[in-house]
Coordinates of C-alpha atoms in Angstrom, one line a residue:
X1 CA -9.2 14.5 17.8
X2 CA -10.6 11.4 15.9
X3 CA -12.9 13.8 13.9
X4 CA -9.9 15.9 11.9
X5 CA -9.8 15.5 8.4
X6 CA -5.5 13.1 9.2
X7 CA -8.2 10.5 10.6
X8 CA -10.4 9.9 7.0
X9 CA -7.0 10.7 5.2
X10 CA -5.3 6.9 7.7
X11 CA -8.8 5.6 7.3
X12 CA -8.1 5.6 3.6
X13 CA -4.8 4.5 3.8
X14 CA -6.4 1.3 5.7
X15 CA -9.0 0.6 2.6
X16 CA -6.1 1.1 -0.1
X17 CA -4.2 -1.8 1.8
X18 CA -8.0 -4.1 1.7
X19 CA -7.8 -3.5 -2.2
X20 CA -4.1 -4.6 -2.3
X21 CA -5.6 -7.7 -0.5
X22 CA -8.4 -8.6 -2.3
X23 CA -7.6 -7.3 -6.1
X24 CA -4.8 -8.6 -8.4
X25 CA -2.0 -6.8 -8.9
X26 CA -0.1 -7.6 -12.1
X27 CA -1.1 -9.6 -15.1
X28 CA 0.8 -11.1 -18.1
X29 CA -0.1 -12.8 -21.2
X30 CA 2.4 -15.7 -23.0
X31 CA 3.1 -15.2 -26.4
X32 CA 1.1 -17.4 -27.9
X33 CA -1.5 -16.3 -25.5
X34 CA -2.3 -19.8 -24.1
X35 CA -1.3 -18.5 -20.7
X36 CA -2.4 -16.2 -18.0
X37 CA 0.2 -15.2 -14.8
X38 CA -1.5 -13.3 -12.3
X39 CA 0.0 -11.7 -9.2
X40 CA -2.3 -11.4 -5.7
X41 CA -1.1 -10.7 -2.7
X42 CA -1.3 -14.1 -2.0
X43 CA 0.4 -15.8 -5.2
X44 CA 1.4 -16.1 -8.2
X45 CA -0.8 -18.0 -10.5
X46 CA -0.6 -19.4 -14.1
X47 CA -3.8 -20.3 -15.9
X48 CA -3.9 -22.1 -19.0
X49 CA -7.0 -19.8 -20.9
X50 CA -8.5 -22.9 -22.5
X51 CA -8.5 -25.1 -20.3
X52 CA -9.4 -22.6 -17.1
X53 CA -6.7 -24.8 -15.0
X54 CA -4.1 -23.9 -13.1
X55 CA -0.9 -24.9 -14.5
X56 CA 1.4 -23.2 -11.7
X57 CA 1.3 -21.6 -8.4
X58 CA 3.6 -20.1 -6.2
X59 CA 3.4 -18.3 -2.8
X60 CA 4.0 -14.7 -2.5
X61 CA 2.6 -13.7 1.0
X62 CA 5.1 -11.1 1.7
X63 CA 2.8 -9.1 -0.3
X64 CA 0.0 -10.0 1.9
X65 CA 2.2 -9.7 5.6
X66 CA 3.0 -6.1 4.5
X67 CA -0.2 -4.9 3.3
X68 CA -1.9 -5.9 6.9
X69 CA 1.2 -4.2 8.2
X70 CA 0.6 -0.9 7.1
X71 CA -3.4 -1.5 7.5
X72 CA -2.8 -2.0 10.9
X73 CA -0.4 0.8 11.0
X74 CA -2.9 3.5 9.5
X75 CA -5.6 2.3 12.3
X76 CA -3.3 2.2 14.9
X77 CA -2.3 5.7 14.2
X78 CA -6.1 7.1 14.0
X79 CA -6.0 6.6 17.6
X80 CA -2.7 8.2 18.4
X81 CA -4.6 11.5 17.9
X82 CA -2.9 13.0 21.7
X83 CA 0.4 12.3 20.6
X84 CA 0.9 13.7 17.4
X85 CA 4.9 13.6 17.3
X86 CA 4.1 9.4 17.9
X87 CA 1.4 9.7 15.0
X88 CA 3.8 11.6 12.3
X89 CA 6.3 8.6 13.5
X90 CA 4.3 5.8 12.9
X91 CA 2.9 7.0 9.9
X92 CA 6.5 7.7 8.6
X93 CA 6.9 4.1 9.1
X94 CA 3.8 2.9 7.3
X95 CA 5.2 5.1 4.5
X96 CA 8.7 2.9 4.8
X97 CA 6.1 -0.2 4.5
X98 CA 4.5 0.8 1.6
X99 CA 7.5 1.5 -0.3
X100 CA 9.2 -1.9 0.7
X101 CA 5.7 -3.4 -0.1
X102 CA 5.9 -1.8 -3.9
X103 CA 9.7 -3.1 -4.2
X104 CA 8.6 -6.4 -3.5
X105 CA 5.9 -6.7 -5.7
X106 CA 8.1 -4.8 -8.8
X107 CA 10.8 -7.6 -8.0
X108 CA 8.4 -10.9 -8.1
X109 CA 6.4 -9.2 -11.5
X110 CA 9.8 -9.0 -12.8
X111 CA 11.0 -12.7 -12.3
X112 CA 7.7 -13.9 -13.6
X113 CA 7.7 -11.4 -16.5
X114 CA 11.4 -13.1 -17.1
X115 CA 9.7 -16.9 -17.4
X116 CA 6.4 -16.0 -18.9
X117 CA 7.4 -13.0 -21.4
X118 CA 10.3 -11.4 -21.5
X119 CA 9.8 -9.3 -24.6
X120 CA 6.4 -7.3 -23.0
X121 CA 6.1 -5.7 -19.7
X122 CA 2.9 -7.1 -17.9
X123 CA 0.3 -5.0 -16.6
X124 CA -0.4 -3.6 -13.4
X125 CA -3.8 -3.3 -12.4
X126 CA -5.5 -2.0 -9.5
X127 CA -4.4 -3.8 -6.8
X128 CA -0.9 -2.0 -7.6
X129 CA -2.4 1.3 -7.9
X130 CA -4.3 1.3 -4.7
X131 CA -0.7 1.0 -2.8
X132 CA 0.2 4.3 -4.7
X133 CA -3.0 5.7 -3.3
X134 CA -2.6 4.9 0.2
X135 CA 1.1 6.4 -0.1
X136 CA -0.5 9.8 -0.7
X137 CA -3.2 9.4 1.9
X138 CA -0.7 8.8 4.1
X139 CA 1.6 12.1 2.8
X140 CA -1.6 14.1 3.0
X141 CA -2.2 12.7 6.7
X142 CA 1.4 13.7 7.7
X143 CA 0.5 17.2 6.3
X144 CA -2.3 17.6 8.4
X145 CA -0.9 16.3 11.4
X146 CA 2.3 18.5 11.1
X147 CA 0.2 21.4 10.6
X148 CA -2.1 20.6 13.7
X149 CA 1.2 20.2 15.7
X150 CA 2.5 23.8 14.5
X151 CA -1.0 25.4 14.9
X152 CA -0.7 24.0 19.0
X153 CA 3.1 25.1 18.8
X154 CA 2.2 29.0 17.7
X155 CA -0.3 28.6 20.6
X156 CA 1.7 27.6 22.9
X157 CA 4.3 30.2 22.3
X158 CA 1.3 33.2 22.4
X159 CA 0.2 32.3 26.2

């Protein structure tokens, strides 16, 4: 049913991809600190600090396309309560999202960590983090679903 506890664990998988969305994700300082890169979901940005320009931008929507992806895959599963073999699948595959999502996002900080500072790591901030949190939301979903399905299997097997 919508009201089991695998419903607020998706739900929470669906706000962890609107923080992906709306909060940076990486940041990286030049070494003579004139420079800012900053990576959204949507670019990646350079900022000159004194100036408060932009001195480059680049597209990085892939970022975006696969957070809305597994958003819509965490709400699409909240209603696949009655088929709970089809909710443990497409959850799997949010999972599969998620991870392709954080591979993306490690590869384009990398590249721009090459150009802007390639002696320091950047940062990742919360936008980053938030991916991590919807990947257990999403474990801890499975786990609940899997255990609903046994608990109707043991059932099942009583009658």
């Amino acid at each position: 049913m919508i009201q089991r506890i695998q419903t607020v664990f998706m739900f929470l998988v669906a706000v962890a991809m609107v923080l992906v969305l709306i909060f940076p994700i990486w940041h990286q300082v030049n070494p003579s600190q004139t420079q800012i890169a900053t990576l959204t979901a949507w670019a990646l940005n350079t900022i000159d600090v004194e100036s408060g320009g932009l001195v480059q931008s680049s597209s990085k929507v892939a970022i975006a396309i696969l957070a809305f992806i597994s958003m819509g895959l965490a709400l699409f599963s909240i209603f696949q309560y009655k088929n709970r073999t089809r909710q443990m699948f497409v959850n799997m595959m949010n999972s599969l999202a998620m991870v392709i999502n954080v591979g993306i996002i490690i590869w384009f900080s990398h590249n721009a960590n090459e150009v802007i500072n390639p002696q320091v790591n950047g940062a990742f901030v919360i936008g980053f983090w938030a991916i991590f949190a919807g990947m257990i939301m999403n474990l801890l979903a499975n786990r609940f679903i899997r255990k609903d399905e046994m608990l109707v299997r043991s059932v099942d097997r009583i009658r």
